[in-house]
C-alpha positions as a printed Julia matrix, in Angstrom:
401×3 Matrix{Float64}:
 119.83   88.55  130.93
 120.44   92.38  129.76
 117.37   93.4   127.89
 119.6    96.2   126.44
 120.27   96.08  122.41
 124.15   95.66  121.48
 123.71   96.9   118.16
 123.02  100.39  116.29
 119.96   99.69  114.15
 116.53  101.7   112.9
 114.72  104.89  112.55
 114.94  107.33  115.33
 112.02  108.96  116.84
 112.15  112.42  117.3
 111.22  114.09  120.68
 110.77  117.18  119.55
 107.24  118.58  119.01
 108.59  120.9   116.74
 109.75  117.98  114.18
 105.71  117.08  114.36
 104.97  120.14  113.42
 106.71  121.48  110.25
 104.56  121.78  106.87
 103.86  118.7   105.44
 104.53  118.28  101.51
 105.3   116.4    97.96
 108.33  117.97   96.63
 108.09  115.48   93.33
 105.73  113.17   91.82
 106.27  110.94   88.9
 103.14  108.43   88.13
 104.04  106.15   84.66
 101.4   106.55   82.37
 100.27  103.39   82.14
  98.25  101.77   79.09
  97.1    98.91   77.87
  99.41   96.36   76.26
  99.49   92.72   74.72
 100.97   90.73   77.68
 104.1    89.17   76.89
 105.55   86.17   78.89
 109.3    86.14   79.04
 110.3    82.04   79.54
 114.16   81.64   80.59
 115.51   78.97   78.49
 119.19   79.85   79.59
 120.95   80.96   83.04
 119.1    84.05   84.43
 122.66   85.7    85.0
 123.32   86.1    81.66
 119.42   87.58   81.02
 120.44   90.19   83.87
 120.83   93.8    82.92
 121.85   96.69   84.81
 121.52  100.44   84.68
 121.69  103.88   85.96
 118.07  106.08   86.68
 118.53  109.5    87.21
 117.94  109.34   90.6
 121.31  107.07   90.75
 119.05  104.59   92.25
 120.43  101.08   90.17
 118.26   99.27   88.67
 118.73   95.24   88.09
 116.81   92.98   85.87
 114.0    93.58   84.84
 112.7    96.62   87.25
 109.46   98.77   85.56
 109.5   101.74   87.44
 105.25  102.7    88.26
 105.78  105.94   90.42
 107.88  107.79   92.51
 106.43  110.47   95.41
 109.2   112.61   96.97
 108.01  114.1   100.23
 109.79  116.54  103.08
 109.5   113.69  105.54
 110.92  110.23  106.39
 108.65  107.85  105.88
 108.96  104.2   108.23
 106.05  101.84  106.99
 103.49  101.67  104.48
 100.55   99.65  103.25
  97.76   99.12  101.0
  94.41   99.66  101.48
  91.85   96.75  100.82
  90.9    97.53   97.25
  94.57   98.09   96.48
  93.44  101.5    94.84
  95.45  103.58   97.82
  98.47  103.15   99.7
  98.92  103.93  103.48
 102.33  105.91  104.58
 103.44  106.4   107.6
 105.85  109.63  108.48
 108.09  110.36  111.85
 105.58  112.74  112.89
 103.24  110.21  113.87
 100.43  111.55  110.56
  99.19  108.55  108.56
  98.96  109.56  104.75
  97.1   108.02  102.05
  98.27  108.7    98.38
  96.21  107.18   95.07
  98.29  104.72   92.91
  96.9   106.24   89.9
  98.09  109.81   90.13
 100.49  110.06   92.95
  98.21  112.54   94.93
  97.86  112.58   99.14
  93.98  111.5    99.46
  93.81  111.25  102.53
  95.99  112.47  106.11
  94.97  110.64  109.3
  95.92  112.73  112.18
  93.92  113.68  115.51
  94.21  115.57  118.43
  96.56  113.28  120.35
  99.3   112.33  117.78
  99.74  116.19  117.33
  99.84  116.22  120.95
 102.22  113.86  121.68
 104.15  112.87  118.14
 105.79  109.64  117.32
 106.74  107.72  114.47
 103.75  105.66  113.18
 105.35  101.81  113.53
 103.43  100.07  111.36
 100.37  100.1   109.77
  97.68   97.11  108.91
  94.08   95.95  107.68
  92.3    92.34  108.71
  93.19   90.57  105.91
  89.99   90.51  103.13
  88.15   86.8   102.36
  84.64   86.26  102.26
  84.35   85.96  105.63
  85.88   89.33  106.46
  85.25   91.67  103.33
  86.42   95.09  102.85
  85.66   97.93  105.48
  88.02  100.53  104.71
  89.5   101.14  107.98
  93.34  100.68  108.75
  94.83  100.0   112.17
  98.0   101.72  112.75
  99.95  101.47  116.24
 102.7   104.47  117.22
 106.09  104.94  119.32
 104.13  106.15  121.8
 101.84  103.16  122.59
  98.59  104.45  120.87
  96.72  101.83  118.34
  94.27  103.63  116.48
  91.76  102.44  114.53
  90.98  104.95  111.35
  87.94  105.14  108.6
  89.47  106.37  106.03
  87.27  107.39  103.45
  85.93  110.08  106.41
  89.48  110.78  107.96
  88.52  109.67  111.65
  89.45  107.7   114.45
  87.34  105.12  115.88
  88.67  103.8   118.85
  92.28  104.43  120.45
  93.8   101.59  122.93
  96.25  103.15  124.7
  99.42  101.0   126.11
 102.43  101.85  128.37
 105.4   101.24  126.0
 106.57  101.61  122.85
 104.72   99.92  120.43
 106.81   98.9   118.22
 104.85   97.02  115.59
 101.3    95.04  115.3
 100.28   91.44  113.05
  96.79   90.52  111.9
  95.41   87.18  112.69
  95.25   85.11  109.6
  91.43   84.37  110.1
  90.05   85.66  113.5
  89.2    88.83  114.1
  92.04   89.36  116.77
  95.74   91.31  116.32
  99.05   91.45  118.28
 101.12   94.32  118.88
 104.48   93.9   120.05
 107.19   96.35  121.91
 110.4    97.32  123.91
 108.74   95.57  126.86
 109.32   91.82  125.29
 106.1    91.4   125.19
 102.95   90.0   122.77
  99.61   91.49  123.76
  97.08   89.68  121.89
  94.0    91.95  121.37
  89.38   90.78  120.13
  89.25   93.83  117.33
  84.96   93.37  117.87
  85.23   93.6   121.36
  88.21   96.34  121.32
  90.12   94.3   124.26
  92.94   92.78  125.55
  93.09   88.87  125.51
  96.4    87.51  126.86
  99.8    88.69  126.94
 102.94   86.53  125.3
 105.98   87.03  127.72
 109.09   85.37  129.62
 108.53   83.01  132.97
 112.04   84.68  133.72
 113.27   81.59  134.49
 117.53   81.23  134.77
 118.59   79.03  131.89
 115.22   78.61  130.03
 114.59   80.43  126.94
 110.32   80.33  126.74
 109.68   84.43  125.81
 111.69   87.49  124.78
 114.4    89.42  126.54
 114.07   92.74  124.5
 112.44   94.5   122.12
 110.46   92.84  119.84
 110.29   94.0   116.25
 108.31   91.24  113.96
 105.34   89.07  114.3
 104.12   86.65  111.74
 101.05   83.84  112.62
 101.18   80.23  111.05
  98.99   80.27  108.16
  97.7    77.31  109.12
  96.9    77.18  112.91
  94.9    78.82  114.59
  96.82   78.9   117.79
 100.61   78.94  116.56
 103.08   82.82  115.68
 106.14   83.76  115.9
 108.18   86.7   116.45
 111.79   87.93  116.81
 113.14   91.49  117.74
 116.9    92.34  119.48
 117.46   89.47  121.85
 118.62   87.26  118.81
 116.25   84.67  119.12
 112.69   83.77  117.12
 110.23   82.46  119.53
 107.6    80.47  118.9
 104.43   80.43  120.57
 100.83   78.56  121.07
  98.06   80.57  122.57
  96.93   77.36  124.69
 100.48   77.2   126.76
 101.26   79.93  129.05
 105.04   80.96  128.09
 106.75   79.7   124.58
 106.47   76.2   123.33
 110.16   76.36  121.19
 113.13   78.82  119.78
 115.77   79.14  117.09
 119.0    81.69  117.76
 120.69   83.7   115.63
 118.64   85.69  114.19
 118.89   89.79  115.04
 115.82   91.26  113.71
 114.86   95.43  113.33
 111.87   94.84  111.04
 109.31   92.47  109.71
 112.03   90.07  108.76
 109.58   86.81  109.1
 107.38   84.74  107.34
 105.81   81.8   107.31
 105.5    79.7   104.06
 102.03   79.14  102.82
 102.04   75.07  104.13
 103.49   76.51  107.25
 106.1    74.1   108.21
 109.19   76.81  106.72
 110.41   80.04  107.94
 111.99   83.11  106.17
 113.51   84.98  108.59
 115.76   88.52  107.31
 117.62   89.81  109.89
 119.87   92.9   110.73
 123.17   91.58  110.91
 126.77   91.36  108.86
 126.06   87.61  107.79
 123.77   85.19  107.27
 120.66   87.66  107.09
 118.41   85.52  104.7
 117.8    82.33  105.92
 115.06   79.18  105.64
 114.36   76.8   109.25
 112.32   74.32  109.8
 109.14   75.35  111.8
 108.74   71.9   113.44
 112.4    71.1   114.63
 113.51   74.57  114.57
 116.72   73.6   112.53
 118.62   75.54  110.07
 117.7    74.62  106.91
 119.74   76.78  104.81
 121.63   80.23  104.47
 121.04   81.91  101.11
 123.43   84.53   99.93
 122.02   85.15   96.51
 124.88   87.83   95.41
 128.06   89.92   96.19
 126.17   93.15   97.81
 125.94   92.86  101.28
 123.03   94.36  103.23
 121.71   94.27  106.47
 117.57   93.56  106.65
 114.99   95.24  108.19
 111.82   93.44  106.39
 111.09   90.47  103.95
 108.52   88.51  102.42
 107.7    85.32  101.05
 106.45   85.64   97.17
 102.61   83.72   97.49
 103.06   80.36   94.95
 106.7    81.23   93.97
 110.26   80.31   94.86
 110.63   83.75   95.6
 111.0    86.1    98.46
 111.32   89.96   98.53
 113.18   92.04  101.48
 115.24   94.82  101.72
 117.32   96.63  104.05
 120.14   99.32  105.24
 123.67   99.98  104.0
 123.62   99.88   99.93
 119.78  100.5   100.51
 119.11   97.27   98.47
 115.28   96.32   97.82
 115.37   92.26   96.34
 113.92   89.51   94.53
 115.36   86.36   95.58
 114.86   83.0    93.85
 115.08   80.8    97.55
 116.3    78.04   95.03
 118.66   79.41   92.73
 120.22   81.21   95.05
 120.9    84.15   93.24
 118.76   87.42   92.81
 116.7    87.86   89.67
 115.87   91.6    90.45
 117.3    94.4    92.64
 117.18   98.16   93.34
 120.3    99.34   94.83
 121.72  102.42   96.37
 118.13  104.32   97.57
 117.96  107.45   98.93
 117.55  105.56  102.07
 117.05  102.15  103.66
 114.37  100.19  102.91
 112.27   99.82  106.44
 108.91   98.29  105.11
 107.49   97.53  101.88
 104.09   96.02  100.65
 102.35   93.57   97.72
  99.73   94.98   95.78
  97.75   93.51   93.17
  99.45   90.89   90.58
  99.89   93.1    86.88
  99.46   89.85   84.61
  99.19   85.97   85.48
 101.87   83.48   83.6
 100.25   81.43   80.55
 100.97   77.73   80.35
 104.25   77.23   78.2
 105.34   73.85   77.48
 107.22   71.56   79.68
 110.69   71.64   77.02
 111.8    74.81   78.94
 114.73   74.67   81.35
 113.02   76.82   82.92
 110.35   79.59   83.58
 110.44   82.43   85.26
 108.08   83.36   88.08
 108.93   86.91   88.17
 105.77   87.83   86.36
 103.95   86.45   89.8
 105.0    89.09   92.17
 102.74   91.59   93.26
 103.57   95.24   92.36
 105.93   96.31   95.47
 105.52   99.78   97.29
 108.53  100.5    99.59
 109.43  103.36  101.65
 113.24  104.84  101.09
 113.97  108.01  103.47
 111.21  110.23  102.51
 110.37  108.49   99.28
 107.37  105.87   98.27
 108.05  104.07   95.39
 105.91  101.46   93.09
 107.93   99.23   90.66
 106.63   95.78   89.28
 108.96   93.27   87.85
 108.99   91.45   84.33
């Protein structure tokens, strides 16, 4: 099979070192002055479409539904990815010049700049920023892991702007994903392979790849852009990329165990539901961008068309403990909140300055109180955590409801 892509998408990596040496500046910052207010619980007693509202902002963005803008940080460099820190007080952003910068959520100030001599000498876009999932077994470490197009994976102690260690891969590393329970992570790239590492030992445990046998799909044949672990399994994970195939892996097997076709991935658009039985795919294609699949049989459950505004999607996640999903993409440069059951867009932000390459969930602003069962529909919008997303040279934080 031809390993080359047939479609154009995604941020273009500049090869010029000059691009990395231009001075960085925050050109505009807006931070909403949040004052404590009495909680207001919104209850939908009629069709949600009737209650939706749209208005135009000063930045030509179009907001639909109950969207609350908390902060907007405009810079002079393109941003590719973002991630809240473990305590959600700062947001780490990965820039196209290979620099990771942290912004304070309350003030919008740039608090830390993570770059070393290697990043300056061989600049390449930051493709992903992650940290180990926080739990009782894994307390807060104040560390971040970032991957780069030049093949580096760097671990940062961001409080001290210090690189703890670097892993160098001989490929373009396009992303990484942490195991939900173990101190392991997976990286993936342009060689159609996934590498699993032990974080504590900083060693590679194994590689997931195709057997290259004819007429058998047991691995990828092109670049990989997305990966997600099954939350109910220690051993299972899925991945997707340019070969229009989502591959299901088991680390106890030499090659892939199953797959499903027709999903063109260009970003982190894969997610499991909490029981680990269904998969959300958000794909960069003209049609069938939002789909729900059965993990056991790899069969399509349904395709969701939430509105008339078409957008090729880079990223998407299910909102925990709700029937909602958040997704973002290009064309109309839209960030959406989609009700999976109702198949409608609850909230959206269109006409952003650039494509939505990535977003991350922060803290839940408020929790729903108990509401009588007599109401026809209870809105789940207020259960959505704050969302930080990147669009062009802008980092924006919003919440809903």
